[in-house]
XYZ file of C-alpha atoms in Angstrom:
732
model
C 133.230 159.452 107.097
C 130.215 157.275 106.530
C 130.564 153.636 107.143
C 128.877 151.675 104.407
C 128.657 148.469 106.146
C 127.596 149.524 109.781
C 127.087 147.092 112.696
C 123.346 146.616 111.470
C 124.546 145.623 107.845
C 126.479 142.522 109.089
C 123.758 141.271 111.550
C 122.006 139.210 109.066
C 124.852 136.717 108.826
C 124.457 135.722 112.557
C 121.420 136.788 114.015
C 119.065 133.700 113.255
C 116.032 135.922 112.763
C 117.266 139.230 111.347
C 115.916 139.314 107.742
C 118.214 140.486 104.825
C 115.261 141.853 102.882
C 112.177 144.006 103.937
C 109.905 142.570 101.341
C 106.574 141.120 102.726
C 105.105 139.629 99.627
C 102.636 136.719 100.665
C 102.434 133.218 99.090
C 98.889 131.822 99.274
C 98.330 128.782 101.418
C 97.333 126.689 98.657
C 100.468 127.482 96.812
C 102.552 126.550 99.949
C 100.686 123.134 100.150
C 101.853 122.539 96.791
C 105.636 122.345 97.564
C 106.593 122.060 93.865
C 104.929 125.305 93.155
C 106.363 126.840 96.437
C 109.878 126.204 95.221
C 109.074 127.865 91.771
C 107.819 130.859 93.759
C 110.981 130.985 95.979
C 113.242 131.059 92.914
C 111.136 134.023 91.509
C 111.760 135.914 94.795
C 115.545 135.229 94.520
C 115.435 136.942 91.110
C 113.426 139.815 92.361
C 115.853 140.441 95.319
C 119.065 139.625 93.487
C 120.517 138.207 96.735
C 123.607 136.216 96.382
C 122.938 133.825 99.371
C 119.447 132.900 97.732
C 121.259 131.668 94.518
C 123.890 129.733 96.588
C 121.201 127.824 98.305
C 118.966 126.852 95.477
C 120.059 123.414 95.162
C 119.830 122.878 98.906
C 116.283 124.054 99.045
C 115.283 122.105 96.006
C 116.786 119.007 97.706
C 114.787 119.773 100.814
C 111.335 120.528 98.938
C 111.879 117.240 97.114
C 112.339 115.126 100.123
C 109.327 116.870 101.774
C 107.328 116.106 98.494
C 108.472 112.445 98.459
C 107.267 111.995 101.968
C 103.702 113.622 101.215
C 103.369 111.381 98.089
C 103.573 108.215 100.192
C 100.456 105.956 100.232
C 98.500 106.510 103.413
C 100.768 109.369 104.243
C 100.931 110.499 108.007
C 103.438 112.912 109.372
C 106.558 111.695 111.151
C 109.491 113.311 112.712
C 111.599 113.545 109.812
C 108.781 115.220 107.825
C 108.217 117.810 110.595
C 111.713 118.520 111.109
C 112.203 119.185 107.264
C 109.253 121.682 107.373
C 110.924 123.749 110.245
C 114.250 123.596 108.571
C 112.693 124.861 105.348
C 110.732 127.543 107.200
C 114.076 128.670 108.795
C 115.717 128.926 105.261
C 112.741 130.785 103.956
C 112.876 133.507 106.617
C 115.506 135.663 104.847
C 113.637 135.312 101.540
C 110.006 135.702 102.730
C 108.930 135.587 106.428
C 105.097 134.967 105.368
C 106.358 131.689 104.029
C 108.076 130.961 107.271
C 104.894 131.504 109.130
C 102.768 129.105 106.861
C 105.427 126.385 107.110
C 105.534 126.776 110.846
C 101.771 126.520 111.299
C 101.777 123.409 109.014
C 104.597 121.938 111.318
C 102.679 122.858 114.487
C 99.533 121.154 113.393
C 101.501 118.003 112.489
C 103.407 117.903 115.773
C 100.423 118.127 117.851
C 98.755 115.384 115.666
C 101.655 112.920 116.623
C 102.829 114.655 120.097
C 106.235 115.439 118.814
C 107.488 117.977 121.498
C 110.709 118.938 119.495
C 108.735 119.823 116.380
C 106.245 122.065 118.513
C 109.248 124.025 119.984
C 110.870 124.669 116.546
C 107.412 125.664 115.111
C 106.559 128.077 117.922
C 110.083 129.647 117.564
C 109.400 130.087 113.791
C 106.106 131.604 114.362
C 107.543 134.006 117.119
C 110.190 135.027 114.512
C 107.757 135.888 111.963
C 105.916 138.266 114.492
C 109.412 139.508 115.312
C 110.034 140.703 111.886
C 106.647 142.324 111.646
C 107.481 144.414 114.612
C 104.801 142.548 116.706
C 107.061 141.991 119.550
C 104.399 141.097 122.209
C 102.989 138.268 119.965
C 106.388 137.081 119.211
C 107.074 136.690 123.088
C 103.893 134.755 123.576
C 104.940 132.101 121.114
C 108.561 132.132 122.472
C 107.304 131.444 125.852
C 105.159 128.576 124.613
C 108.134 126.962 123.041
C 110.321 127.607 126.012
C 108.055 125.819 128.238
C 108.073 122.700 126.124
C 111.995 122.950 125.434
C 112.541 123.201 129.355
C 110.180 120.185 130.058
C 111.765 117.953 127.423
C 115.227 119.097 128.068
C 115.605 120.062 124.212
C 118.787 122.038 124.701
C 119.210 123.104 121.091
C 115.412 124.491 120.836
C 116.004 126.063 124.429
C 119.068 127.929 123.266
C 117.565 128.908 120.125
C 114.477 130.460 121.837
C 116.487 132.310 124.269
C 118.610 133.658 121.317
C 115.266 134.694 119.622
C 114.161 136.466 122.871
C 117.523 138.169 123.078
C 116.964 139.436 119.470
C 113.436 140.629 120.392
C 114.642 142.729 123.196
C 117.620 144.065 121.129
C 115.126 145.108 118.437
C 113.000 146.974 121.254
C 116.259 148.828 122.497
C 116.276 146.689 125.687
C 120.068 146.003 125.450
C 120.502 144.797 129.058
C 117.760 142.242 128.749
C 119.075 141.243 125.253
C 122.453 140.527 127.052
C 120.918 138.465 129.767
C 119.181 136.011 127.267
C 122.023 135.831 125.092
C 124.155 134.738 128.036
C 121.544 132.088 129.038
C 121.810 130.894 125.341
C 125.456 130.814 125.645
C 125.476 128.821 129.046
C 123.256 126.064 127.457
C 125.555 125.983 124.338
C 128.620 125.769 126.342
C 127.249 122.902 128.413
C 125.312 120.875 125.822
C 126.058 122.055 122.298
C 128.848 122.552 119.763
C 131.360 125.285 119.736
C 130.096 126.519 116.326
C 126.665 127.053 117.907
C 128.511 128.952 120.488
C 130.049 131.196 118.027
C 126.665 132.602 116.838
C 125.658 133.708 120.429
C 129.076 135.187 120.986
C 128.878 137.075 117.787
C 125.182 138.374 118.932
C 126.680 139.630 122.113
C 129.260 141.379 120.350
C 126.811 143.252 118.232
C 124.815 144.360 121.417
C 127.925 145.764 123.014
C 128.949 147.398 119.791
C 125.405 149.193 119.922
C 125.872 149.756 123.519
C 129.193 151.672 123.061
C 131.230 149.121 125.079
C 133.887 148.501 122.267
C 136.267 146.392 124.543
C 133.571 143.946 125.408
C 132.351 143.744 121.941
C 135.869 143.089 120.531
C 136.357 140.253 123.154
C 133.097 138.446 121.976
C 133.856 138.895 118.282
C 137.408 137.648 118.698
C 136.165 134.479 120.718
C 133.522 133.983 117.868
C 136.284 134.389 115.136
C 138.427 131.782 116.739
C 135.772 129.166 116.918
C 134.684 129.830 113.221
C 138.404 129.631 112.060
C 138.529 126.092 113.824
C 135.597 125.022 112.016
C 136.418 126.678 108.704
C 132.964 128.588 108.672
C 133.767 131.002 105.898
C 130.759 133.151 106.039
C 131.042 133.182 109.837
C 134.553 134.242 109.626
C 133.852 137.026 107.195
C 131.170 138.330 109.582
C 133.574 138.441 112.502
C 136.368 139.977 110.619
C 134.170 142.800 109.536
C 132.835 143.508 112.838
C 136.226 143.511 114.431
C 137.618 145.818 111.785
C 134.576 148.210 112.372
C 135.447 148.171 116.087
C 139.084 148.984 115.356
C 138.102 151.775 113.053
C 135.774 153.049 115.847
C 138.689 152.894 118.272
C 140.965 154.806 115.723
C 143.347 151.833 115.053
C 143.232 152.275 111.236
C 146.015 149.844 110.332
C 144.445 146.865 112.347
C 140.989 147.842 110.877
C 142.556 147.720 107.280
C 144.267 144.441 108.060
C 140.941 142.725 109.039
C 139.118 144.146 106.048
C 141.730 142.750 103.749
C 141.353 139.354 105.259
C 137.568 139.617 104.766
C 138.179 140.797 101.118
C 140.486 137.688 100.543
C 137.799 135.425 101.966
C 135.162 137.020 99.888
C 137.197 136.676 96.584
C 137.987 132.913 97.459
C 134.229 131.908 98.050
C 133.072 134.645 95.217
C 130.680 136.562 97.743
C 129.983 139.618 95.733
C 128.495 141.541 98.653
C 131.341 140.725 101.018
C 133.762 141.876 98.203
C 131.948 145.223 97.770
C 131.719 145.841 101.565
C 135.540 145.136 101.900
C 136.522 147.391 99.004
C 134.269 150.104 100.331
C 135.557 149.954 103.934
C 139.255 149.855 102.933
C 138.678 152.913 100.641
C 137.202 154.619 103.730
C 140.262 154.122 105.774
C 142.503 155.280 102.910
C 140.394 158.422 102.678
C 141.107 158.991 106.409
C 144.884 158.587 105.876
C 144.612 161.187 102.976
C 145.619 158.653 100.458
C 143.078 159.861 97.952
C 144.137 158.139 94.565
C 144.183 154.742 96.428
C 140.867 155.518 97.969
C 139.222 156.357 94.675
C 140.408 153.130 93.151
C 138.748 151.067 95.909
C 135.662 153.081 95.796
C 135.384 152.473 91.914
C 135.869 148.760 92.540
C 133.009 148.676 94.973
C 130.840 150.671 92.646
C 131.276 148.181 89.803
C 130.186 145.259 92.101
C 127.257 147.110 93.565
C 125.868 148.065 90.033
C 126.404 144.290 89.020
C 124.175 143.444 92.162
C 121.742 146.136 91.753
C 122.199 147.400 95.392
C 120.996 151.141 94.905
C 121.894 152.247 98.520
C 125.386 150.492 98.152
C 125.827 152.630 94.888
C 124.785 155.789 96.760
C 127.665 155.180 99.451
C 130.147 154.252 96.689
C 129.311 157.646 94.643
C 129.447 159.537 97.918
C 133.115 158.177 98.607
C 134.139 158.704 94.981
C 132.926 162.167 95.060
C 134.674 162.994 98.484
C 137.994 161.546 97.101
C 137.683 163.436 93.754
C 137.039 166.779 95.730
C 140.352 166.173 97.710
C 142.084 165.514 94.368
C 140.611 168.997 92.993
C 138.689 167.082 90.319
C 135.636 169.191 91.250
C 133.344 168.869 88.292
C 133.472 165.106 88.544
C 133.041 165.259 92.315
C 129.997 167.520 92.114
C 128.265 165.177 89.697
C 128.933 162.032 91.758
C 127.981 163.660 94.979
C 124.573 164.906 93.328
C 123.827 161.497 92.065
C 124.527 159.899 95.757
C 122.135 162.677 97.126
C 119.504 161.726 94.887
C 119.524 158.155 96.133
C 119.783 159.022 99.745
C 116.863 161.325 99.471
C 114.805 158.458 97.706
C 115.948 156.010 100.683
C 115.561 158.698 103.299
C 118.980 158.119 104.672
C 119.358 161.350 106.652
C 122.928 161.064 107.797
C 124.211 160.553 104.147
C 121.753 163.460 102.998
C 123.490 165.600 105.616
C 126.931 164.723 104.478
C 125.987 164.969 100.653
C 124.802 168.600 101.241
C 128.153 169.319 103.446
C 130.581 168.121 100.600
C 128.427 169.878 97.963
C 128.746 173.109 99.997
C 132.696 172.623 100.069
C 133.044 171.979 96.405
C 130.824 174.929 95.463
C 132.963 177.034 97.853
C 136.063 175.725 96.059
C 134.541 177.002 92.763
C 133.932 180.338 94.469
C 129.965 179.778 93.800
C 129.189 181.378 97.117
C 125.307 181.284 96.462
C 125.323 177.496 95.917
C 127.761 176.830 98.756
C 125.579 178.827 101.267
C 122.330 176.902 100.019
C 123.778 173.444 100.453
C 125.481 174.465 103.859
C 122.043 175.540 105.188
C 120.587 172.237 104.123
C 123.479 170.481 105.733
C 122.853 172.276 109.054
C 119.176 171.717 109.047
C 119.676 167.834 108.562
C 122.541 167.975 111.191
C 120.156 169.568 113.689
C 117.603 166.770 113.095
C 120.174 163.986 113.544
C 121.810 165.608 116.629
C 118.075 165.598 118.259
C 117.823 161.821 117.267
C 121.197 161.064 118.725
C 120.420 162.924 121.965
C 117.255 160.766 122.386
C 119.206 157.806 121.645
C 121.881 158.752 124.188
C 119.374 159.277 126.832
C 117.882 155.784 126.286
C 121.481 154.331 126.280
C 122.193 155.819 129.651
C 119.196 154.469 131.024
C 119.771 150.991 129.419
C 123.292 150.893 130.742
C 122.284 151.656 134.236
C 119.530 148.916 134.058
C 122.134 146.516 132.591
C 124.650 147.104 135.308
C 122.104 146.678 137.829
C 121.104 143.233 136.300
C 124.716 142.199 135.675
C 125.250 142.779 139.432
C 122.388 140.830 140.291
C 123.546 137.985 137.990
C 127.125 138.061 139.406
C 125.630 137.862 142.913
C 123.723 134.824 142.206
C 126.837 133.366 140.788
C 128.757 133.961 143.768
C 126.059 132.697 146.117
C 125.901 129.448 144.134
C 129.810 129.051 144.355
C 129.603 129.629 148.088
C 126.706 126.930 148.512
C 128.999 124.448 146.369
C 131.981 125.271 148.603
C 129.952 124.554 151.668
C 128.734 121.374 150.135
C 132.181 120.301 149.311
C 133.564 121.130 152.713
C 130.699 119.128 154.343
C 131.359 116.116 152.095
C 135.016 116.481 153.045
C 134.291 116.389 156.816
C 131.955 113.422 156.354
C 134.630 111.638 154.187
C 137.419 112.386 157.019
C 134.923 111.061 159.703
C 134.303 107.793 157.785
C 138.037 107.164 157.151
C 138.830 107.735 160.816
C 136.031 105.548 162.035
C 137.349 102.941 159.505
C 140.794 103.298 160.742
C 139.539 103.025 164.601
C 137.746 99.928 163.794
C 140.717 98.465 161.996
C 142.901 99.429 164.931
C 140.541 97.722 167.309
C 140.372 94.608 165.271
C 144.020 94.460 165.088
C 144.481 94.638 168.648
C 141.899 91.906 169.305
C 143.719 89.720 166.724
C 146.981 90.151 168.510
C 145.318 89.257 171.901
C 143.845 86.077 170.206
C 147.128 85.337 168.791
C 148.864 85.460 172.004
C 146.241 83.209 173.788
C 146.507 80.898 170.898
C 150.206 80.405 171.533
C 149.558 78.997 175.003
C 147.161 76.427 173.466
C 149.188 75.725 170.360
C 148.563 72.028 170.158
C 144.912 72.104 171.089
C 144.029 74.878 168.986
C 146.050 74.545 165.982
C 143.170 74.596 163.568
C 141.677 77.790 165.097
C 145.253 79.351 164.809
C 145.291 78.653 161.108
C 141.990 80.205 160.632
C 142.923 83.110 162.837
C 146.101 83.636 160.565
C 143.904 83.729 157.469
C 141.731 86.449 159.234
C 144.742 88.313 160.079
C 146.007 88.183 156.399
C 142.798 89.231 155.097
C 142.616 92.115 157.709
C 146.243 93.199 156.849
C 145.005 93.418 153.147
C 142.210 95.584 154.195
C 144.448 97.786 156.252
C 146.845 98.206 153.382
C 143.855 99.283 151.148
C 142.689 101.796 153.914
C 146.332 103.108 154.361
C 146.524 103.544 150.522
C 143.450 105.500 150.613
C 144.634 107.601 153.585
C 147.901 108.224 151.781
C 146.070 109.942 148.970
C 143.932 111.944 151.309
C 146.602 112.823 153.650
C 149.388 113.704 151.107
C 150.053 117.101 152.423
C 150.302 115.795 156.005
C 152.963 113.111 154.880
C 154.990 115.843 153.235
C 154.883 117.785 156.520
C 155.913 114.715 158.541
C 158.629 114.111 156.008
C 160.012 117.670 156.599
C 159.706 117.165 160.312
C 161.747 113.849 159.982
C 164.555 115.218 157.876
C 164.821 118.721 159.256
C 164.338 118.170 163.091
C 165.543 114.800 163.640
C 169.264 115.589 163.192
C 169.328 118.811 165.290
C 167.169 117.018 168.071
C 169.507 114.101 168.213
C 172.306 116.801 168.475
C 170.589 118.474 171.257
C 170.019 115.143 173.090
C 173.736 114.300 172.684
C 174.869 117.722 174.075
C 172.419 117.439 176.969
C 173.560 114.010 177.858
C 177.251 115.208 177.653
C 176.371 118.147 180.005
C 174.944 115.653 182.371
C 177.483 112.956 182.260
C 180.648 115.332 182.398
C 181.612 117.781 185.085
C 182.379 120.978 182.904
C 184.238 124.133 183.728
C 182.343 127.461 183.337
C 184.237 128.076 180.066
C 183.443 124.733 178.719
C 179.753 124.942 179.735
C 179.476 128.370 177.936
C 180.917 126.875 174.769
C 178.408 124.009 174.992
C 175.565 126.347 175.927
C 176.483 128.556 172.916
C 176.226 125.551 170.734
C 173.053 124.400 172.406
C 171.406 127.831 171.851
C 172.298 127.670 168.184
C 170.852 124.238 167.881
C 167.666 125.213 169.705
C 167.431 128.576 167.452
C 167.679 126.433 164.328
C 165.057 124.052 165.475
C 162.803 126.778 166.629
C 163.353 128.565 163.167
C 162.456 125.280 161.271
C 159.271 124.834 163.402
C 158.064 128.399 162.848
C 158.440 127.600 158.986
C 156.857 124.360 159.405
C 153.840 125.798 161.327
C 153.270 128.501 159.034
C 153.409 126.388 155.967
C 150.920 124.050 157.680
C 148.575 126.929 158.332
C 148.841 128.059 154.747
C 147.957 124.511 153.589
C 144.694 124.587 155.646
C 143.952 128.039 154.636
C 144.428 129.475 158.191
C 146.940 132.190 157.674
C 145.343 135.733 158.391
C 147.420 138.907 157.199
C 146.988 141.729 159.597
C 148.880 144.789 158.257
C 150.044 147.541 160.193
C 152.679 150.272 160.002
C 156.012 148.734 160.697
C 159.587 149.766 160.690
C 161.754 147.504 158.401
C 164.932 148.937 159.877
C 163.876 147.606 163.329
C 163.081 144.130 161.871
C 166.298 143.957 160.234
C 168.314 144.921 163.299
C 166.406 142.238 165.405
C 167.525 139.452 162.660
C 170.991 140.874 162.497
C 171.246 140.324 166.248
C 169.434 137.054 166.244
C 171.860 135.824 163.432
C 174.996 137.055 165.030
C 176.401 133.752 166.326
C 176.125 132.597 162.589
C 177.700 135.596 161.078
C 180.510 135.725 163.552
C 181.397 131.876 163.125
C 181.621 132.522 159.486
C 182.985 135.908 159.578
C 180.358 137.434 157.487
C 179.662 141.159 157.635
C 175.975 142.126 157.603
C 175.752 145.801 156.598
C 172.426 147.710 157.137
C 172.026 150.331 154.412
C 168.200 150.707 154.869
C 166.629 154.177 154.730
C 165.535 155.348 158.192
C 161.935 155.930 157.004
C 161.351 152.725 155.549
C 157.942 152.200 156.921
C 155.661 149.644 155.373
C 152.109 148.689 155.712
C 152.206 144.747 156.352
C 151.926 142.057 158.819
C 154.790 142.162 161.301
C 155.193 138.538 162.016
C 154.972 137.716 158.384
C 157.499 140.437 157.247
C 159.948 139.227 160.088
C 159.710 135.689 158.893
C 160.471 136.966 155.192
C 163.465 138.711 156.238
C 164.693 136.072 158.568
C 164.409 133.320 155.969
C 166.178 135.335 153.217
C 168.889 136.415 155.630
C 169.388 132.735 156.678
C 169.703 131.687 153.163
C 172.340 134.422 152.432
C 174.373 133.457 155.593
C 174.004 129.739 154.487
C 175.319 130.161 151.028
C 178.107 132.878 151.629
C 181.540 131.821 152.186
C 183.670 132.511 155.239
C 184.633 136.417 155.121
C 181.688 137.234 152.872
C 179.342 140.329 153.025
C 175.659 140.801 152.934
C 174.076 144.280 152.213
C 170.437 145.070 153.238
C 169.023 148.196 151.505
C 165.816 149.941 150.517
C 164.525 152.119 147.739
C 161.214 153.983 147.474
C 159.262 153.487 144.250
C 157.056 156.577 143.831
C 154.685 157.014 147.045
C 153.090 153.512 146.784
C 155.804 150.941 147.417
C 159.357 150.229 149.008
C 161.706 147.743 147.431
C 163.716 145.827 150.023
C 167.176 144.291 148.859
C 169.077 141.661 150.590
C 172.187 140.974 148.597
C 175.235 138.687 149.197
C 178.440 137.895 147.560
C 178.130 134.133 148.062
C 178.195 130.969 145.862
C 175.152 132.244 143.558
C 172.982 129.903 141.550
C 172.932 128.557 138.129
C 170.372 129.796 135.561
C 168.565 126.414 135.823
C 168.420 126.550 139.695
C 167.382 130.137 139.652
C 164.284 129.167 137.294
C 163.254 126.282 139.617
C 163.925 128.220 142.765
C 160.261 128.691 143.885
C 158.841 125.510 142.084
C 160.724 122.873 143.881
C 158.798 120.034 145.376
C 158.420 120.192 149.087
C 160.277 117.551 150.740
C 162.480 117.007 147.695
C 166.296 116.974 147.420
C 167.988 119.177 150.287
C 170.231 122.058 149.361
C 173.557 122.365 151.303
C 175.426 125.581 152.438
C 179.015 126.569 152.249
C 179.552 124.594 155.497
C 177.112 121.738 155.055
C 173.979 123.639 156.233
C 170.830 121.705 155.026
C 167.648 123.129 153.698
C 164.559 122.077 151.693
C 163.296 125.183 150.106
C 160.288 125.466 152.655
C 161.582 128.890 153.839
C 161.492 130.325 150.257
C 157.908 128.962 149.623
C 156.651 130.797 152.954
C 158.585 133.844 151.782
C 157.001 134.033 148.401
C 153.444 133.433 149.808
C 153.806 135.966 152.553
C 155.202 138.726 150.157
C 152.128 137.989 147.880
C 149.810 138.233 150.762
C 151.255 141.438 151.737
C 150.549 142.968 148.329
C 154.260 142.710 147.202
C 156.165 140.889 144.536
C 159.622 139.097 144.803
C 162.356 138.887 142.335
C 165.864 136.841 142.524
C 168.820 137.926 140.698
C 171.884 135.418 141.029
C 174.883 134.531 139.116
C 177.157 131.386 139.855
C 180.230 132.364 141.653
C 179.148 136.241 142.061
C 176.312 136.152 144.496
C 172.488 136.408 144.938
C 170.357 139.493 145.368
C 166.772 139.000 146.799
C 164.409 141.950 146.305
C 160.721 142.350 147.237
C 158.270 145.095 147.374
C 155.853 146.140 150.255
C 153.158 148.897 150.123
C 154.241 152.101 151.934
C 152.623 153.181 155.004
C 152.520 156.697 154.359
C 151.340 157.765 150.844
């Protein structure tokens, strides 16, 4: 299938300096200086080329020319900024009509800009001159002018001009076939636009990047850039840009074989074309929808759309478009067995393509004619056209082979430059991180120094106050002054404290946990130890107290381990050291460790792990994970309950570990907020009043993630809870 509007056919909409016409008719300098005559000439060009975009812009062009003429008619006229900007904008508009006119206007603008020292005017003029040489194929000369403009734009921080020149340099490289360099310059233009210019300006460069990657064969990247451009254009209701993006997206989907999505996008472009009465867009949409219907073997519907496109292209006088339409009509008719009509239309399209030297379509025309003649049993003509088809096909294959070699070379070069670009970005980020770290250290040092000074001043003030009390009568006035100083110092200390609170918020949360979770068990330990010292206990009584002491110490130790690990994580100090570990062994150790709790609550812990549950993970971190989950299960399971620990292998890559209880379970709301609770928030109480803050669960999730696994929790109120997590297998 031939695609009537290829990637190239849509570029003129977005690429600022890619002309819609190949006409190079010149306008004499004297005519250009007379702007009224210049406008008349431009209208004549619009008639010759019959381009809908020129007719649509006639009033805008007339308005611009009238404004320039009015400025030139002033008495004692001298160029000013407004006049030069008008010349440059007019030159840009005439680029798609007559590049020679763009050149003459740019030279006139450059001379005026140099006369009054207008840097922005010179940048735009150099860009227009370079664009003129681009379209002429004089790429080295074009680059010379772009570099002149680039130097001035950088010096004056003229962001729009700088972005536009990068865009033009990207196009220069693109047209030379240097795709990797084109991408680099387009990315530079995009970076400037994202930092300094509007989103609508960004959409133009995004579209250009998409077009490069379409030619480069990277359809996924192309689709991403075109989709981003479309989103911006829809936000700004840029109808021409929306149509361009939708057509490009449709072509990518068609190339990828997603015909339904491609048809959807072409229909959207058609709807937009009908709304704004853009005849070219309507024709293009009709044709591409017909191509999709032809692929789907819906020949009658395809024929109807081809004929609609033909009517519009005849109205527009687009000979090449008519050739595409006739070829599509002929193919549809051939499949519908209307051989005489098919042969007539394909022959007409062949004549047009021979005149236009479009080899791929000449090749297809001969192939279709050979098929028609074969269906008519005219073997002589069928063989004749098949031989011509093969001859053109061999020529096209040779050209495609050369292009493929060039694309492979370009892809290698692009990958190399992209790697260099990413390395530079990484180095910049590392440098910024070091600067931030240095600034943070300096800030902390300053705060500590201030705090130390405040502390010293406070001590001195207290000493002065003590001495003052001994001489209260004699030094009453001095005491009042000192009190004022203390009040002022107190206010300063409060300000410093507030600043320290913001800086040390994480530390305060840690202390809060220490205060809540360790104070109570430590007080219990203190009371038990005092009781042992004060009372004379029998051996049985001592063993009972010792068992309780052991449980208290174990609980304090467990809480401390969680706190220390959490604190390390906050300071980015945790290092995961994975090795081959036996989950079965770790579970047994934790069952023994939690035996006092399980026995006191008469909870049965069942080990159903497969014996070969060997994972590749950090042993200490996995031990803490299992201990936290098991501790939670014991805490929220009623007396006489049951906890089952099992494992299941997923393929050869992962083990899934499950710790399931038949405890009190959780509500749906509590389950959704399980891992997002604020540290130091409202504590949760177990079946016998055991307290927790959720710190263990936060550590559990972090450690599972660091070891390459995922955690899931299933729970139902009154039924129980099932914690499952995955870990990489040690043996694949």
